[in-house]
């Protein structure tokens, strides 16, 4: 009856977490649900905002390109890419799929490319994500030492010679963060070329001195001498 619908609605609202609006240069804002509690707390981190807004500057042409987001979380960056015409697969662990689906559904009227969510566990088989995407997007993916090796394996397995990886991260000075960062970039440089995108090319409003965007490409194979 009517009486139990009330509490049920309230419970649903409590589960839904809170919505973050992300303004867009052209057209209505993205509405991104976040989860504050439960197994996986998931909010739109600053690095995701900076990367999403950088995509809007048009520095990297996304229309009709194949784009894969790693560690997508709320899906903010990937969904933004889809509003810019890209064909996007946002990936994260099983427990984040529901949140990704909700956010895809809530913003699908703004998408001019396409966007879908899939499970991708770093270090595992990536056959179903082949051929290599044109772009791989990563916002704030480096914070656990244990995940460095699996993440690097996934990057190596996913990138082709023409794949451009856009990696945005907030430089953190607390605890083990600097050490983990240093190790990550050292390992990365064995197989990849890294280049920092200067701050003045970031979105003029969504930028910060301690948030960096790098473009990462596979090193060109050197033929026999």
C-alpha atoms as a printed R data frame, in Angstrom:
    type eleno elety resid chain resno      x       y       z
1   ATOM     1    CA   UNK     A     1  0.000   0.000   0.000
2   ATOM     2    CA   UNK     A     2  0.854   3.675   0.025
3   ATOM     3    CA   UNK     A     3  2.267   3.589   3.559
4   ATOM     4    CA   UNK     A     4  5.410   1.570   2.824
5   ATOM     5    CA   UNK     A     5  6.252   3.495  -0.346
6   ATOM     6    CA   UNK     A     6  7.375   6.467   1.785
7   ATOM     7    CA   UNK     A     7 10.149   4.717   3.757
8   ATOM     8    CA   UNK     A     8 11.215   2.840   0.643
9   ATOM     9    CA   UNK     A     9 11.651   6.109  -1.255
10  ATOM    10    CA   UNK     A    10 13.662   7.597   1.599
11  ATOM    11    CA   UNK     A    11 15.915   4.566   1.703
12  ATOM    12    CA   UNK     A    12 16.465   4.806  -2.032
13  ATOM    13    CA   UNK     A    13 17.374   8.483  -1.660
14  ATOM    14    CA   UNK     A    14 19.874   7.685   1.098
15  ATOM    15    CA   UNK     A    15 21.467   5.010  -1.101
16  ATOM    16    CA   UNK     A    16 21.709   7.350  -4.044
17  ATOM    17    CA   UNK     A    17 24.362   9.448  -2.357
18  ATOM    18    CA   UNK     A    18 24.663  12.970  -3.705
19  ATOM    19    CA   UNK     A    19 24.805  14.520  -7.121
20  ATOM    20    CA   UNK     A    20 27.724  16.519  -8.448
21  ATOM    21    CA   UNK     A    21 27.013  18.781 -11.381
22  ATOM    22    CA   UNK     A    22 29.776  19.276 -13.900
23  ATOM    23    CA   UNK     A    23 29.182  22.275 -16.150
24  ATOM    24    CA   UNK     A    24 29.888  21.925 -19.821
25  ATOM    25    CA   UNK     A    25 30.938  24.625 -22.286
26  ATOM    26    CA   UNK     A    26 28.138  23.658 -24.645
27  ATOM    27    CA   UNK     A    27 24.790  22.622 -23.222
28  ATOM    28    CA   UNK     A    28 23.505  21.351 -19.890
29  ATOM    29    CA   UNK     A    29 25.754  20.118 -17.084
30  ATOM    30    CA   UNK     A    30 26.552  16.459 -16.517
31  ATOM    31    CA   UNK     A    31 24.783  15.129 -13.426
32  ATOM    32    CA   UNK     A    32 26.961  12.625 -11.638
33  ATOM    33    CA   UNK     A    33 25.769  10.557  -8.753
34  ATOM    34    CA   UNK     A    34 28.360   9.777  -6.140
35  ATOM    35    CA   UNK     A    35 28.403   7.150  -3.423
36  ATOM    36    CA   UNK     A    36 29.590   8.303  -0.056
37  ATOM    37    CA   UNK     A    37 29.217   5.091   1.908
38  ATOM    38    CA   UNK     A    38 29.074   1.348   1.548
39  ATOM    39    CA   UNK     A    39 31.735  -0.882   0.044
40  ATOM    40    CA   UNK     A    40 33.218   1.661  -2.294
41  ATOM    41    CA   UNK     A    41 33.122   5.348  -1.533
42  ATOM    42    CA   UNK     A    42 33.124   7.020  -4.890
43  ATOM    43    CA   UNK     A    43 33.153  10.732  -5.516
44  ATOM    44    CA   UNK     A    44 34.214  12.883  -8.434
45  ATOM    45    CA   UNK     A    45 37.834  13.645  -7.586
46  ATOM    46    CA   UNK     A    46 39.455  16.920  -8.616
47  ATOM    47    CA   UNK     A    47 41.750  15.177 -11.095
48  ATOM    48    CA   UNK     A    48 38.666  13.800 -12.883
49  ATOM    49    CA   UNK     A    49 37.185  17.306 -13.155
50  ATOM    50    CA   UNK     A    50 40.446  18.712 -14.494
51  ATOM    51    CA   UNK     A    51 40.754  15.942 -17.085
52  ATOM    52    CA   UNK     A    52 37.088  16.132 -18.130
53  ATOM    53    CA   UNK     A    53 37.358  19.896 -18.636
54  ATOM    54    CA   UNK     A    54 40.667  19.504 -20.487
55  ATOM    55    CA   UNK     A    55 38.903  17.211 -22.970
56  ATOM    56    CA   UNK     A    56 36.450  20.041 -23.645
57  ATOM    57    CA   UNK     A    57 39.265  22.361 -24.745
58  ATOM    58    CA   UNK     A    58 39.435  20.273 -27.928
59  ATOM    59    CA   UNK     A    59 43.191  19.695 -27.608
60  ATOM    60    CA   UNK     A    60 42.599  16.025 -28.465
61  ATOM    61    CA   UNK     A    61 40.074  15.348 -31.222
62  ATOM    62    CA   UNK     A    62 37.564  12.855 -29.801
63  ATOM    63    CA   UNK     A    63 34.758  12.672 -32.369
64  ATOM    64    CA   UNK     A    64 34.300   9.073 -33.578
65  ATOM    65    CA   UNK     A    65 37.435   7.978 -31.711
66  ATOM    66    CA   UNK     A    66 37.519   4.846 -29.565
67  ATOM    67    CA   UNK     A    67 38.134   5.742 -25.957
68  ATOM    68    CA   UNK     A    68 38.650   3.562 -22.898
69  ATOM    69    CA   UNK     A    69 38.636   4.877 -19.339
70  ATOM    70    CA   UNK     A    70 40.476   2.942 -16.621
71  ATOM    71    CA   UNK     A    71 39.382   3.173 -12.992
72  ATOM    72    CA   UNK     A    72 36.412   5.231 -14.109
73  ATOM    73    CA   UNK     A    73 34.712   5.496 -10.710
74  ATOM    74    CA   UNK     A    74 31.679   7.728 -11.316
75  ATOM    75    CA   UNK     A    75 32.404   7.794 -15.061
76  ATOM    76    CA   UNK     A    76 32.743  11.603 -15.175
77  ATOM    77    CA   UNK     A    77 35.683  11.694 -17.593
78  ATOM    78    CA   UNK     A    78 34.434   8.985 -19.953
79  ATOM    79    CA   UNK     A    79 30.912  10.409 -20.073
80  ATOM    80    CA   UNK     A    80 32.336  13.850 -20.888
81  ATOM    81    CA   UNK     A    81 34.305  12.258 -23.748
82  ATOM    82    CA   UNK     A    82 31.061  10.680 -25.012
83  ATOM    83    CA   UNK     A    83 29.349  14.103 -25.054
84  ATOM    84    CA   UNK     A    84 32.235  15.202 -27.314
85  ATOM    85    CA   UNK     A    85 31.450  12.494 -29.856
86  ATOM    86    CA   UNK     A    86 33.721   9.670 -28.728
87  ATOM    87    CA   UNK     A    87 32.726   5.997 -28.549
88  ATOM    88    CA   UNK     A    88 33.590   5.265 -24.954
89  ATOM    89    CA   UNK     A    89 33.941   2.223 -22.728
90  ATOM    90    CA   UNK     A    90 34.191   3.168 -19.060
91  ATOM    91    CA   UNK     A    91 35.756   0.420 -16.958
92  ATOM    92    CA   UNK     A    92 36.113  -0.300 -13.279
93  ATOM    93    CA   UNK     A    93 35.595  -3.116 -10.797
94  ATOM    94    CA   UNK     A    94 32.366  -5.115 -10.506
95  ATOM    95    CA   UNK     A    95 31.176  -3.145  -7.464
96  ATOM    96    CA   UNK     A    96 31.220   0.155  -9.386
97  ATOM    97    CA   UNK     A    97 29.217  -1.052 -12.385
98  ATOM    98    CA   UNK     A    98 25.880  -0.053 -10.902
99  ATOM    99    CA   UNK     A    99 27.040   3.514 -10.255
100 ATOM   100    CA   UNK     A   100 28.486   3.733 -13.778
101 ATOM   101    CA   UNK     A   101 25.196   2.491 -15.292
102 ATOM   102    CA   UNK     A   102 23.206   5.049 -13.282
103 ATOM   103    CA   UNK     A   103 25.433   7.891 -14.460
104 ATOM   104    CA   UNK     A   104 25.374   6.729 -18.082
105 ATOM   105    CA   UNK     A   105 21.582   6.559 -17.920
106 ATOM   106    CA   UNK     A   106 21.271  10.011 -16.271
107 ATOM   107    CA   UNK     A   107 23.390  11.689 -18.963
108 ATOM   108    CA   UNK     A   108 22.557   9.678 -22.064
109 ATOM   109    CA   UNK     A   109 20.555  12.555 -23.626
110 ATOM   110    CA   UNK     A   110 23.797  14.587 -23.743
111 ATOM   111    CA   UNK     A   111 25.891  11.882 -25.410
112 ATOM   112    CA   UNK     A   112 26.713  12.428 -29.090
113 ATOM   113    CA   UNK     A   113 29.020   9.412 -29.375
114 ATOM   114    CA   UNK     A   114 28.299   6.293 -27.336
115 ATOM   115    CA   UNK     A   115 29.137   5.057 -23.862
116 ATOM   116    CA   UNK     A   116 28.970   1.679 -22.127
117 ATOM   117    CA   UNK     A   117 30.344   0.293 -18.873
118 ATOM   118    CA   UNK     A   118 32.370  -2.906 -18.518
119 ATOM   119    CA   UNK     A   119 34.312  -4.681 -15.811
120 ATOM   120    CA   UNK     A   120 38.075  -4.508 -16.221
121 ATOM   121    CA   UNK     A   121 40.315  -5.733 -13.449
122 ATOM   122    CA   UNK     A   122 43.888  -4.496 -13.858
123 ATOM   123    CA   UNK     A   123 46.400  -7.200 -14.681
124 ATOM   124    CA   UNK     A   124 43.787  -9.548 -16.156
125 ATOM   125    CA   UNK     A   125 42.986 -10.525 -19.748
126 ATOM   126    CA   UNK     A   126 42.017  -7.596 -22.007
127 ATOM   127    CA   UNK     A   127 41.164  -9.519 -25.190
128 ATOM   128    CA   UNK     A   128 37.604  -8.167 -25.235
129 ATOM   129    CA   UNK     A   129 38.937  -4.593 -25.284
130 ATOM   130    CA   UNK     A   130 40.939  -5.114 -28.475
131 ATOM   131    CA   UNK     A   131 41.757  -3.629 -30.945
132 ATOM   132    CA   UNK     A   132 43.687  -0.917 -29.046
133 ATOM   133    CA   UNK     A   133 41.670   2.254 -28.386
134 ATOM   134    CA   UNK     A   134 42.674   5.647 -29.798
135 ATOM   135    CA   UNK     A   135 42.694   7.096 -26.284
136 ATOM   136    CA   UNK     A   136 42.972   5.710 -22.775
137 ATOM   137    CA   UNK     A   137 41.824   8.043 -20.004
138 ATOM   138    CA   UNK     A   138 43.035   7.777 -16.403
139 ATOM   139    CA   UNK     A   139 42.243  10.163 -13.578
140 ATOM   140    CA   UNK     A   140 43.849   9.574 -10.184
141 ATOM   141    CA   UNK     A   141 44.673   5.918 -10.760
142 ATOM   142    CA   UNK     A   142 47.893   5.753  -8.767
143 ATOM   143    CA   UNK     A   143 47.496   5.404  -5.049
144 ATOM   144    CA   UNK     A   144 48.094   1.771  -4.084
145 ATOM   145    CA   UNK     A   145 51.525   0.243  -4.376
146 ATOM   146    CA   UNK     A   146 49.976  -3.210  -4.969
147 ATOM   147    CA   UNK     A   147 48.118  -1.949  -8.035
148 ATOM   148    CA   UNK     A   148 51.143  -0.489  -9.862
149 ATOM   149    CA   UNK     A   149 52.287  -3.695 -11.558
150 ATOM   150    CA   UNK     A   150 48.777  -4.827 -12.631
151 ATOM   151    CA   UNK     A   151 48.004  -1.310 -13.922
152 ATOM   152    CA   UNK     A   152 51.222  -1.208 -15.969
153 ATOM   153    CA   UNK     A   153 50.503  -4.661 -17.388
154 ATOM   154    CA   UNK     A   154 47.023  -3.501 -18.420
155 ATOM   155    CA   UNK     A   155 48.420  -0.343 -20.024
156 ATOM   156    CA   UNK     A   156 50.963  -2.372 -21.981
157 ATOM   157    CA   UNK     A   157 48.336  -4.905 -23.060
158 ATOM   158    CA   UNK     A   158 45.856  -2.225 -24.144
159 ATOM   159    CA   UNK     A   159 48.021   0.299 -25.979
160 ATOM   160    CA   UNK     A   160 48.876   0.109 -29.630
161 ATOM   161    CA   UNK     A   161 51.572   2.222 -31.306
162 ATOM   162    CA   UNK     A   162 49.051   5.030 -31.904
163 ATOM   163    CA   UNK     A   163 47.192   4.946 -28.594
164 ATOM   164    CA   UNK     A   164 47.402   8.176 -26.619
165 ATOM   165    CA   UNK     A   165 47.050   7.744 -22.853
166 ATOM   166    CA   UNK     A   166 45.886  10.831 -20.959
167 ATOM   167    CA   UNK     A   167 46.792  10.492 -17.305
168 ATOM   168    CA   UNK     A   168 45.695  13.139 -14.819
169 ATOM   169    CA   UNK     A   169 46.772  12.946 -11.212
170 ATOM   170    CA   UNK     A   170 46.918  15.083  -8.136
171 ATOM   171    CA   UNK     A   171 50.398  15.233  -6.691
172 ATOM   172    CA   UNK     A   172 50.115  14.205  -3.063
173 ATOM   173    CA   UNK     A   173 52.818  14.864  -0.541
174 ATOM   174    CA   UNK     A   174 51.472  12.817   2.352
175 ATOM   175    CA   UNK     A   175 52.884   9.522   3.599
176 ATOM   176    CA   UNK     A   176 53.982   7.036   0.947
177 ATOM   177    CA   UNK     A   177 52.360   8.917  -1.935
178 ATOM   178    CA   UNK     A   178 55.512  10.547  -3.360
179 ATOM   179    CA   UNK     A   179 57.362   7.230  -3.234
180 ATOM   180    CA   UNK     A   180 54.531   5.358  -5.001
181 ATOM   181    CA   UNK     A   181 54.300   8.084  -7.643
182 ATOM   182    CA   UNK     A   182 58.042   8.002  -8.282
183 ATOM   183    CA   UNK     A   183 58.023   4.211  -8.618
184 ATOM   184    CA   UNK     A   184 55.062   4.330 -10.999
185 ATOM   185    CA   UNK     A   185 56.680   6.851 -13.322
186 ATOM   186    CA   UNK     A   186 60.002   4.997 -13.227
187 ATOM   187    CA   UNK     A   187 58.315   1.745 -14.266
188 ATOM   188    CA   UNK     A   188 56.183   3.534 -16.837
189 ATOM   189    CA   UNK     A   189 59.220   5.076 -18.525
190 ATOM   190    CA   UNK     A   190 60.625   1.656 -19.354
191 ATOM   191    CA   UNK     A   191 57.981   1.192 -22.061
192 ATOM   192    CA   UNK     A   192 56.398   4.602 -22.542
193 ATOM   193    CA   UNK     A   193 57.277   8.189 -23.444
194 ATOM   194    CA   UNK     A   194 55.761  10.754 -21.081
195 ATOM   195    CA   UNK     A   195 55.062  14.389 -21.787
196 ATOM   196    CA   UNK     A   196 53.473  16.917 -19.461
197 ATOM   197    CA   UNK     A   197 50.726  19.164 -20.805
198 ATOM   198    CA   UNK     A   198 51.556  22.713 -19.653
199 ATOM   199    CA   UNK     A   199 49.132  24.267 -17.163
200 ATOM   200    CA   UNK     A   200 48.221  27.060 -19.577
201 ATOM   201    CA   UNK     A   201 46.669  24.462 -21.883
202 ATOM   202    CA   UNK     A   202 44.338  23.169 -19.157
203 ATOM   203    CA   UNK     A   203 40.817  24.582 -18.840
204 ATOM   204    CA   UNK     A   204 41.273  28.152 -17.581
205 ATOM   205    CA   UNK     A   205 39.021  27.587 -14.572
206 ATOM   206    CA   UNK     A   206 39.467  23.896 -13.783
207 ATOM   207    CA   UNK     A   207 43.193  23.768 -13.183
208 ATOM   208    CA   UNK     A   208 45.538  23.582 -10.247
209 ATOM   209    CA   UNK     A   209 49.300  23.753  -9.731
210 ATOM   210    CA   UNK     A   210 49.357  20.283  -8.141
211 ATOM   211    CA   UNK     A   211 47.174  18.504 -10.696
212 ATOM   212    CA   UNK     A   212 49.137  17.262 -13.692
213 ATOM   213    CA   UNK     A   213 48.031  15.943 -17.066
214 ATOM   214    CA   UNK     A   214 50.454  13.746 -18.973
215 ATOM   215    CA   UNK     A   215 50.267  12.269 -22.436
216 ATOM   216    CA   UNK     A   216 51.773   8.808 -22.549
217 ATOM   217    CA   UNK     A   217 52.670   6.850 -25.704
218 ATOM   218    CA   UNK     A   218 54.326   3.488 -26.304
219 ATOM   219    CA   UNK     A   219 58.016   3.854 -27.063
220 ATOM   220    CA   UNK     A   220 58.670   3.229 -30.728
221 ATOM   221    CA   UNK     A   221 60.234  -0.156 -31.250
222 ATOM   222    CA   UNK     A   222 63.804   0.323 -32.398
223 ATOM   223    CA   UNK     A   223 64.655  -1.924 -35.346
224 ATOM   224    CA   UNK     A   224 67.916  -3.836 -35.690
225 ATOM   225    CA   UNK     A   225 70.950  -1.562 -35.709
